[in-house]
C-alpha positions as a Python dict, from the first residue, in 0.01 Angstrom:
ca = {
    (1, 'M'): (0, 0, 0),
    (2, 'R'): (-351, -88, 11),
    (3, 'L'): (-616, 224, -102),
    (4, 'T'): (-979, 217, -5),
    (5, 'L'): (-1200, 280, -305),
    (6, 'S'): (-1234, 691, -117),
    (7, 'T'): (-875, 742, -181),
    (8, 'V'): (-844, 622, -527),
    (9, 'S'): (-1195, 774, -608),
    (10, 'K'): (-1032, 1137, -506),
    (11, 'L'): (-711, 1014, -652),
    (12, 'L'): (-902, 973, -965),
    (13, 'Q'): (-1116, 1311, -903),
    (14, 'S'): (-824, 1551, -845),
    (15, 'Q'): (-664, 1311, -1168),
    (16, 'K'): (-253, 1229, -956),
    (17, 'V'): (-316, 867, -1125),
    (18, 'T'): (-496, 765, -1448),
    (19, 'S'): (-807, 438, -1442),
    (20, 'E'): (-555, 330, -1731),
    (21, 'S'): (-319, 274, -1445),
    (22, 'I'): (-562, 137, -1188),
    (23, 'A'): (-654, -89, -1458),
    (24, 'V'): (-300, -239, -1587),
    (25, 'H'): (-291, -297, -1265),
    (26, 'C'): (-572, -426, -1125),
    (27, 'H'): (-580, -620, -1468),
    (28, 'Q'): (-243, -842, -1335),
    (29, 'L'): (-369, -913, -957),
    (30, 'A'): (-632, -1059, -1056),
    (31, 'L'): (-392, -1321, -1304),
    (32, 'H'): (-142, -1322, -1072),
    (33, 'G'): (-243, -1257, -713),
    (34, 'D'): (1, -1301, -453),
    (35, 'Q'): (125, -1645, -555),
    (36, 'S'): (224, -1800, -174),
    (37, 'L'): (-157, -1767, -133),
    (38, 'N'): (-254, -1977, -488),
    (39, 'L'): (-629, -1867, -432),
    (40, 'N'): (-769, -1902, -762),
    (41, 'V'): (-1059, -1655, -693),
    (42, 'F'): (-1192, -1495, -1064),
    (43, 'T'): (-1364, -1744, -1255),
    (44, 'H'): (-1380, -1494, -1560),
    (45, 'L'): (-1221, -1184, -1671),
    (46, 'A'): (-1280, -900, -1917),
    (47, 'P'): (-968, -908, -2154),
    (48, 'K'): (-729, -690, -2089),
    (49, 'E'): (-852, -449, -2368),
    (50, 'T'): (-1176, -370, -2276),
    (51, 'L'): (-1019, -294, -1909),
    (52, 'L'): (-819, -52, -2108),
    (53, 'R'): (-1076, 109, -2330),
    (54, 'D'): (-1303, 139, -2013),
    (55, 'A'): (-1035, 310, -1816),
    (56, 'R'): (-933, 587, -2098),
    (57, 'A'): (-1303, 685, -2144),
    (58, 'S'): (-1357, 699, -1818),
    (59, 'D'): (-964, 935, -1780),
    (60, 'D'): (-1086, 1151, -2121),
    (61, 'R'): (-1432, 1178, -1879),
    (62, 'R'): (-1257, 1325, -1598),
    (63, 'R'): (-1053, 1548, -1856),
    (64, 'R'): (-1339, 1690, -1968),
    (65, 'G'): (-1505, 1725, -1710),
    (66, 'I'): (-1827, 1451, -1675),
    (67, 'S'): (-1787, 1186, -1471),
    (68, 'K'): (-2066, 875, -1425),
    (69, 'G'): (-1967, 863, -1023),
    (70, 'P'): (-1762, 849, -797),
    (71, 'L'): (-1679, 449, -904),
    (72, 'D'): (-1621, 582, -1220),
    (73, 'G'): (-1299, 421, -1352),
    (74, 'I'): (-1279, 195, -1021),
    (75, 'P'): (-1223, -159, -1166),
    (76, 'V'): (-1512, -384, -1008),
    (77, 'S'): (-1543, -714, -913),
    (78, 'I'): (-1872, -974, -923),
    (79, 'K'): (-1914, -1247, -765),
    (80, 'A'): (-2035, -1517, -984),
    (81, 'N'): (-2517, -1539, -885),
    (82, 'I'): (-2476, -1137, -996),
    (83, 'A'): (-2552, -1177, -1422),
    (84, 'V'): (-2326, -949, -1617),
    (85, 'R'): (-2462, -975, -1980),
    (86, 'E'): (-2091, -1016, -2095),
    (87, 'Y'): (-2006, -1345, -1846),
    (88, 'P'): (-2161, -1682, -1747),
    (89, 'L'): (-2399, -1742, -1494),
    (90, 'T'): (-2232, -1993, -1299),
    (91, 'A'): (-2293, -1884, -971),
    (92, 'G'): (-1924, -2056, -958),
    (93, 'S'): (-2036, -2370, -958),
    (94, 'R'): (-1819, -2672, -1155),
    (95, 'L'): (-2197, -2805, -1255),
    (96, 'L'): (-2258, -2491, -1439),
    (97, 'N'): (-1960, -2383, -1576),
    (98, 'N'): (-2005, -2626, -1884),
    (99, 'S'): (-1759, -2625, -2111),
    (100, 'D'): (-1898, -2626, -2403),
    (101, 'K'): (-2168, -2231, -2283),
    (102, 'S'): (-1809, -2150, -2018),
    (103, 'N'): (-1775, -1845, -2242),
    (104, 'V'): (-2113, -1771, -2340),
    (105, 'G'): (-2299, -1461, -2206),
    (106, 'C'): (-2605, -1519, -1996),
    (107, 'G'): (-2756, -1292, -2229),
    (108, 'Y'): (-2885, -960, -1984),
    (109, 'D'): (-2800, -725, -1591),
    (110, 'S'): (-2812, -813, -1310),
    (111, 'D'): (-3012, -472, -1134),
    (112, 'V'): (-2683, -499, -880),
    (113, 'A'): (-2467, -590, -1229),
    (114, 'R'): (-2652, -227, -1450),
    (115, 'R'): (-2603, 12, -1080),
    (116, 'L'): (-2221, -72, -1036),
    (117, 'L'): (-2182, -117, -1434),
}
């Protein structure tokens, strides 16, 4: 079943699903995806522990009636040409994905990332 962001947001707000369950599902999709397509679309993934920690924090906020906004607790993917502090800024290029620095974050968040995260 495919869901829209709006539907997932409403399910989270009504506490019919948890951010943690969504994070687990999205992590599995990112790792394995549709094997028949073999797309290999992600250059870097947040560690599962980080996703779960953030999801649990979102669930906790929601239980207390506090939310950061409609996307709170919904995992997002950000293109490799948008700066996110913890991740290399490679623009998906093999030339910029220097093996010595491929696990070093770019050190700052772009405005776009700051607004999403």
